[in-house]
C-alpha positions in Angstrom: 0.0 0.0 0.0 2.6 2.3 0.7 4.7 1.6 -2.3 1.2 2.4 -4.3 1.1 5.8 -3.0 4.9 6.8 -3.3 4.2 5.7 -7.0 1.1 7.6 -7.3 2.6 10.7 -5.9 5.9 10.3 -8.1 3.2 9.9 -11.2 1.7 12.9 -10.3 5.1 15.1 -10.3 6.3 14.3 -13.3 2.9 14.7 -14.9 2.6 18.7 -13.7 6.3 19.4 -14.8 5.3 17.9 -18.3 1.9 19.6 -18.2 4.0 22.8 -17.2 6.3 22.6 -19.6 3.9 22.0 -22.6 2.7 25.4 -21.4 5.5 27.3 -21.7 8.1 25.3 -23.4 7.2 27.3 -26.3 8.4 30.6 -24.4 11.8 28.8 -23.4 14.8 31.3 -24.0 18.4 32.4 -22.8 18.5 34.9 -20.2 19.0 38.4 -21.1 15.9 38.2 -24.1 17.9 36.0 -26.4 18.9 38.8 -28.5 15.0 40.1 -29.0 14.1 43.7 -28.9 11.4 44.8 -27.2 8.5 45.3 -29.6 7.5 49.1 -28.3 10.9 50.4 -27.7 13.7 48.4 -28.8 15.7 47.9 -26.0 16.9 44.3 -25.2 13.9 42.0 -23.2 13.8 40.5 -20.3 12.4 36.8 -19.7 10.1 37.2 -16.4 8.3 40.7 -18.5 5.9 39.1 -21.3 2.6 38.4 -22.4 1.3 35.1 -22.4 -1.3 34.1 -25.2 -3.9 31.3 -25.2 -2.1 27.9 -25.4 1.2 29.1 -24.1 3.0 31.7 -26.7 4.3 34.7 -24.9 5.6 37.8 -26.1 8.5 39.6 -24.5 9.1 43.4 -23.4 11.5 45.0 -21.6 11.2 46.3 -18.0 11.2 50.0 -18.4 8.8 50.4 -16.1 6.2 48.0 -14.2 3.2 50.2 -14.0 2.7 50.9 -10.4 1.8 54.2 -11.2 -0.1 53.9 -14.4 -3.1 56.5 -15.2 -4.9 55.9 -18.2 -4.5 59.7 -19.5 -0.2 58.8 -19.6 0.7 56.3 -22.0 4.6 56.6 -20.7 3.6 54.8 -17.2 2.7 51.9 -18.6 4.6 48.5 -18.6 5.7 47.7 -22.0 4.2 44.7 -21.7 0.9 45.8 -20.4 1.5 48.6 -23.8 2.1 45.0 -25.8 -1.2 43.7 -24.9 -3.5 47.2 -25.3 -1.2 47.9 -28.8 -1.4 44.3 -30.5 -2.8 45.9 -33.8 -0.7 48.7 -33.7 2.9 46.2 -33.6 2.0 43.7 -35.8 2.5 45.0 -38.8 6.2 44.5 -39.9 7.0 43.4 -43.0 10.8 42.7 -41.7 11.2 39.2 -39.9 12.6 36.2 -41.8 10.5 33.1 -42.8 11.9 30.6 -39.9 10.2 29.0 -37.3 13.2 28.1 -34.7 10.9 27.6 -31.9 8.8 24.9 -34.1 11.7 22.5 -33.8 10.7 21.4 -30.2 7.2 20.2 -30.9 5.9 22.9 -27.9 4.6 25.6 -29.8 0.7 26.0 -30.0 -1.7 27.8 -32.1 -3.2 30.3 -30.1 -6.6 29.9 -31.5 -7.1 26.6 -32.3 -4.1 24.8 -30.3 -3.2 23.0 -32.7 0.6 21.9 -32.6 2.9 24.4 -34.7 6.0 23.3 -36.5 8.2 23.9 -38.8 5.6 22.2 -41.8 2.8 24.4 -41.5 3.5 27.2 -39.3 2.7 30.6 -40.1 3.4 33.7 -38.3 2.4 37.9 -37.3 5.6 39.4 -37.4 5.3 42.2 -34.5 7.3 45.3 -34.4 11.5 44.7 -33.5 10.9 41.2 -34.9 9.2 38.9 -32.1 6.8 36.7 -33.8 3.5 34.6 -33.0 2.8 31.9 -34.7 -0.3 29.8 -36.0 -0.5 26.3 -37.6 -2.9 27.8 -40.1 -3.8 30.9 -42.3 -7.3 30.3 -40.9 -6.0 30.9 -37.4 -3.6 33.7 -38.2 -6.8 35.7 -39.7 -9.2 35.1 -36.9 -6.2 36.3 -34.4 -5.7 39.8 -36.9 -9.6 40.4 -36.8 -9.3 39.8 -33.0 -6.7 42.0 -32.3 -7.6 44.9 -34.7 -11.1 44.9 -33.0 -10.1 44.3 -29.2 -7.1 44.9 -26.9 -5.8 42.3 -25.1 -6.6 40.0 -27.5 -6.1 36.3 -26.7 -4.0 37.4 -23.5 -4.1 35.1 -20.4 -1.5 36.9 -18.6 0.7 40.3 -18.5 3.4 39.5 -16.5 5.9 42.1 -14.7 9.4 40.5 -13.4 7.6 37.3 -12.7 3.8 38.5 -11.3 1.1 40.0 -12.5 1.6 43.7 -13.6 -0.3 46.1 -11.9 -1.3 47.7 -15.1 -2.3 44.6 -16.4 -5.5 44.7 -18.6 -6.0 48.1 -19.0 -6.2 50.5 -21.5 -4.1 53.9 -22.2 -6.9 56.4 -23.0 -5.5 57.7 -26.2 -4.8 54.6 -27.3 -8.8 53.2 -26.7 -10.0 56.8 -28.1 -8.0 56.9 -31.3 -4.9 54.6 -33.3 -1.5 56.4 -33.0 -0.2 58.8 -35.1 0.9 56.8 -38.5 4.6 58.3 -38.6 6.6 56.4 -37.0 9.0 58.4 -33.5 12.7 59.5 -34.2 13.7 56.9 -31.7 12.4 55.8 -28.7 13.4 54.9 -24.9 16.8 56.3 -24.0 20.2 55.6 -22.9 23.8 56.7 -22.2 25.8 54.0 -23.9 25.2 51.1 -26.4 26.7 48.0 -26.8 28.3 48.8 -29.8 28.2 51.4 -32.4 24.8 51.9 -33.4 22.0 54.6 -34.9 19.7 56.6 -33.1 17.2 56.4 -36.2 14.6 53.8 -35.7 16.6 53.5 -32.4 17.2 53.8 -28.7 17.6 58.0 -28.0 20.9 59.4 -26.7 21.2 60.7 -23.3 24.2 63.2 -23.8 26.0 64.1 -20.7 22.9 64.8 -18.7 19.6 63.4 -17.5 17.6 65.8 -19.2 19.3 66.2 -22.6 17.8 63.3 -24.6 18.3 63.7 -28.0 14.4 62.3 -29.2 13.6 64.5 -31.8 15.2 65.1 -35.5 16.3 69.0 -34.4 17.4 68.1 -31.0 20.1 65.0 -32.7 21.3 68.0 -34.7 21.7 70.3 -32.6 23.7 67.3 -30.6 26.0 66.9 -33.5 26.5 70.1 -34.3 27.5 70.8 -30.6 29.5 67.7 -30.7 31.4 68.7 -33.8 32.6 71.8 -32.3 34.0 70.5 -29.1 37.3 69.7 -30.6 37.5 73.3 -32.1 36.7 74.5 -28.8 39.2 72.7 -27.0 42.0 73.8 -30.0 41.1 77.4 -29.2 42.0 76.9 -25.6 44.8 75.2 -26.0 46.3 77.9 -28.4 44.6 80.7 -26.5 46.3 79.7 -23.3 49.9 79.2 -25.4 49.5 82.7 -26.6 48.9 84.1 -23.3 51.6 82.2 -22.0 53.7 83.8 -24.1 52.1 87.2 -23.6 52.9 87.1 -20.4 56.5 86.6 -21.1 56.9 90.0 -23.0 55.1 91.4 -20.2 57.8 90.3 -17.7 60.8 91.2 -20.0 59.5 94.7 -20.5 59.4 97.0 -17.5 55.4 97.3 -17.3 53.9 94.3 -16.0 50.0 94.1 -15.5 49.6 91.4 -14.0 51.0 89.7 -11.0 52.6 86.2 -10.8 49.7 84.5 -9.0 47.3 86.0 -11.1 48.9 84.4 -14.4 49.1 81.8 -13.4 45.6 81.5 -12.1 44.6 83.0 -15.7 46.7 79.8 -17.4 44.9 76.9 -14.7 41.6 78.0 -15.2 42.0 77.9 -19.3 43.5 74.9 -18.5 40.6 73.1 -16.4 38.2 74.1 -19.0 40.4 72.3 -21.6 40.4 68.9 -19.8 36.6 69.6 -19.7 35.5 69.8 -23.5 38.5 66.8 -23.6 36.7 64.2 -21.5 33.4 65.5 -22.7 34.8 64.6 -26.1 35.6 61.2 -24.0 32.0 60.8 -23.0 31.4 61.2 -26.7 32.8 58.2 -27.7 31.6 56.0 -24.9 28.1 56.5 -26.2 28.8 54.6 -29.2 26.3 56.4 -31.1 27.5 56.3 -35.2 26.7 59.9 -36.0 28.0 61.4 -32.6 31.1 59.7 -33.3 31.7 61.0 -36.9 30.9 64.2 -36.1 33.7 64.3 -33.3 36.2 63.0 -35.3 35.4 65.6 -37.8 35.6 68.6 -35.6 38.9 66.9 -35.0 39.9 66.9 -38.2 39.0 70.7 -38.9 40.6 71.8 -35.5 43.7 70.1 -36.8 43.8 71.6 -40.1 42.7 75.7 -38.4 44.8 75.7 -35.2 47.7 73.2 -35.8 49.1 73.0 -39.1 49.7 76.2 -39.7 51.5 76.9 -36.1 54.0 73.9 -37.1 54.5 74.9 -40.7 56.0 78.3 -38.9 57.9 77.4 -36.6 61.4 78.9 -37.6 64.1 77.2 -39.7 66.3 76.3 -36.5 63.9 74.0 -35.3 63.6 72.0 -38.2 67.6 71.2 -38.7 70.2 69.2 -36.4 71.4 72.3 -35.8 75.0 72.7 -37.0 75.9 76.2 -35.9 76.7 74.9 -32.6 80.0 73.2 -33.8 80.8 76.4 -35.7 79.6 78.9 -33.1 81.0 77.3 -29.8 82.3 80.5 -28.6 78.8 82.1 -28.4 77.4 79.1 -27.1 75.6 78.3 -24.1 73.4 75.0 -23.2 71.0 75.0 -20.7 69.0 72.0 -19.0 65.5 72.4 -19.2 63.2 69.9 -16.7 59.4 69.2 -16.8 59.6 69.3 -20.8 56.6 66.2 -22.1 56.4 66.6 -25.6 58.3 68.3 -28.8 55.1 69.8 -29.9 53.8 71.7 -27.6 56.5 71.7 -24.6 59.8 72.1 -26.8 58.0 74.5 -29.4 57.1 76.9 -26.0 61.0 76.9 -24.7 62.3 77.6 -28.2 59.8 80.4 -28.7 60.5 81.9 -25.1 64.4 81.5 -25.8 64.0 83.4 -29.3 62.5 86.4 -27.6 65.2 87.4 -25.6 67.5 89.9 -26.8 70.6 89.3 -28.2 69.8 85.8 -28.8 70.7 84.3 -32.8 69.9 80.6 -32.7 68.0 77.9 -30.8 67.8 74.7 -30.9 65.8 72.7 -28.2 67.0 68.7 -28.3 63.9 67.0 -27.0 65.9 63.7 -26.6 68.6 64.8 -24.1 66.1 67.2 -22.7 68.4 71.1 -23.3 68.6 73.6 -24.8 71.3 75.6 -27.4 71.4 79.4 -27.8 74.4 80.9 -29.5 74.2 84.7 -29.6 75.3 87.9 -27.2 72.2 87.3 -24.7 73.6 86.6 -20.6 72.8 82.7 -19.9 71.0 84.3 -16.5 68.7 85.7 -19.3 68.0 82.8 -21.0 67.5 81.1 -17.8 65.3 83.5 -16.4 63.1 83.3 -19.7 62.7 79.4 -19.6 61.5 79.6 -16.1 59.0 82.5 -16.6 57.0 79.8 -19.0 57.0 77.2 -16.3 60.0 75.1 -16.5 62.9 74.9 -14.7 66.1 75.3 -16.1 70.0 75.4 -14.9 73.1 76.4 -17.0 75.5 73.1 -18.3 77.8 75.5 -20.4 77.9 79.1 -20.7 79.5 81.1 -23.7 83.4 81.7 -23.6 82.6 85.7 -22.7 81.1 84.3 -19.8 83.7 81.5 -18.6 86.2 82.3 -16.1 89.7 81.2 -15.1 88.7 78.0 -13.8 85.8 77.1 -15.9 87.5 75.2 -18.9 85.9 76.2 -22.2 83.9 73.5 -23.6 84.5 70.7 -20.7 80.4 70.4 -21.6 81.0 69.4 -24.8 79.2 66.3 -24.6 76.3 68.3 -25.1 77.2 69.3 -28.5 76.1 66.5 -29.7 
């Protein structure tokens, strides 16, 4: 006797997980949506947020929202799977999914009019917005469930699930959409986000979020005013950058001559702040990128492009013939020559371009030559090496002497026991 009930219990088991499984078998899929798209928005679904048809076929949104606080007069707080279920006739009428069946292959997927077993024989299918489909084991079916749909929301829906329960929105009907269809034209892009995996469009697409909550790009004139915006970051961040070298070298004249407007903590106050709102429009430009929206990112790298070409070509096209040689006048003019060290120096183009520029503006001075590589400078001319020195530190660097001229040499400084740095 007790054997018989252990057996009848075990029977009963495996017959509801079969029973359950017949049910939703049909709605099996990997977690994280399987690659579907959310038929009102687009964004990637979620497995526990669907709609579950007659017979088992459920259709899957994301979980934007899960309509605690719907009211019928505000389409935007409803679920999107509640909207799935009120908007069945509005969705359902893409033209774009691919004749397959994949689901079919299991034997679980069932007509939701008739019940019949679909497979991949005789199924047909309503291909719903973002590519989702429902499918029926005959055209007879498929027509009853349009007529259905086109004349009543909810159509055929047993359930309107919200991350695994019911949704509280469940059911019911945004009042626009039970008073009249939506407009035919279709939104510039819906939902919205920061970042996309991957490069993508906001056409037909998920809406940027650009740098702050509030600026979602969801409207044709709004995505150009983002791009046009975007586009002239880098020629904003050019300007700086050469505004801020210009002024550095202002305030180098100023210091040389005998009037000086400005103080020394107010330069270099000036030449931080210029600088901080540099490193701004930079990592915006950053941010740019990381949103891995296509048109953003052209845009960018064209106002890259441009603020090459305006700002930086032409500076290094000028610079003066003594940068641009190895600078052989210091074997012919060692008498006049003096090398100084110069610390802190990062780059040729911007760091050793500012020394040479600083060093050419002193008086007396004939050529320069700024090796990058051992990290000094060579002047030959008339102009003191305390000059020189105090010119290179004005722009921010520090600088010491490693040879001065013979003029300058005394007794027991032996002329050119520096001239390692000749070469």
């Amino acid at each position: 006797m007790h054997s018989l009930l252990i057996l009848g219990v075990l029977l009963a088991t495996v017959g509801a997980i079969l029973a359950h499984d017949h049910g939703s078998g049909n709605a099996a899929m990997p977690m994280g949506g399987g690659g579907k798209s959310c038929a009102i928005c687009n964004m990637d679904v979620e497995t526990d947020w669907y709609i579950e048809l007659q017979h088992g076929q459920r259709i899957f949104s994301c979980s934007m929202t899960d309509g605690t606080h719907y009211t019928p007069s505000d389409v935007h707080s409803f679920s999107h799977a509640a909207l799935t279920g009120a908007t069945m006739k509005d969705i359902s009428s893409n033209p774009k999914c691919d004749n397959s069946c994949p689901e079919c292959d299991g034997g679980n997927v069932m007509d939701p009019i008739s019940g019949a077993a679909v497979t991949s024989a005789n199924f047909k299918f309503i291909c719903l917005n973002r590519g989702q489909k429902v499918y029926f084991a005959t055209d007879a079916s498929k027509q009853s469930f349009a007529q259905g749909i086109a004349s009543k929301p909810y159509f055929g829906v047993t359930q309107v699930i919200c991350g695994g329960k019911p949704c509280p929105d469940g059911f019911h009907v945004p009042t626009l959409t039970s008073m009249a269809p939506p407009p035919a034209a279709a939104p510039f892009c819906t939902g919205a986000s920061v970042m996309f995996s991957g490069f993508q469009t906001t056409v037909d697409g998920t809406c940027v979020k650009l740098f702050f909550q509030s600026w979602v790009l969801d409207t044709p004139l709004k995505y150009i005013v983002g791009l046009i915006g975007v586009f002239l970051l880098p020629l904003v961040n050019e300007y700086l950058v050469c505004l801020r070298e210009d002024i550095r070298m202002a305030f180098i004249k100023t210091k040389l001559s005998r009037h000086q407007a400005w103080g020394k903590q107010s330069r270099k106050l000036l030449l931080t702040v210029l600088y901080m709102a540099q490193m701004t429009l930079a990592y915006f430009a950053m941010l740019v990128v990381m949103v891995y929206d296509t048109g953003l990112f052209l845009a960018l790298i064209s106002g890259f492009g441009v603020a090459f070409g305006y700002f930086k070509s032409e500076r290094s096209l000028g610079l003066k013939s003594t940068a641009m040689m190895r600078a052989t006048w210091r074997f012919d003019e060692s008498e006049y020559l003096t090398v100084l060290s110069v610390d802190g120096m990062m780059c040729m183009q911007n760091c050793g371009s500012t020394v040479q520029t600083a060093l050419e503006k002193v008086p007396g001075v004939k050529h320069v030559y700024v090796g990058f590589s051992e990290k000094c400078a060579y002047v030959s001319g008339s102009a003191a090496s305390d000059a020189l020195v105090q010119a290179v530190e004005t722009i921010g660097f520090d600088a010491r002497v490693l040879r001065r001229p013979r003029a300058e040499s005394g007794p027991s400084t032996p002329y050119g026991s520096s001239s390692s740095h000749l070469a």
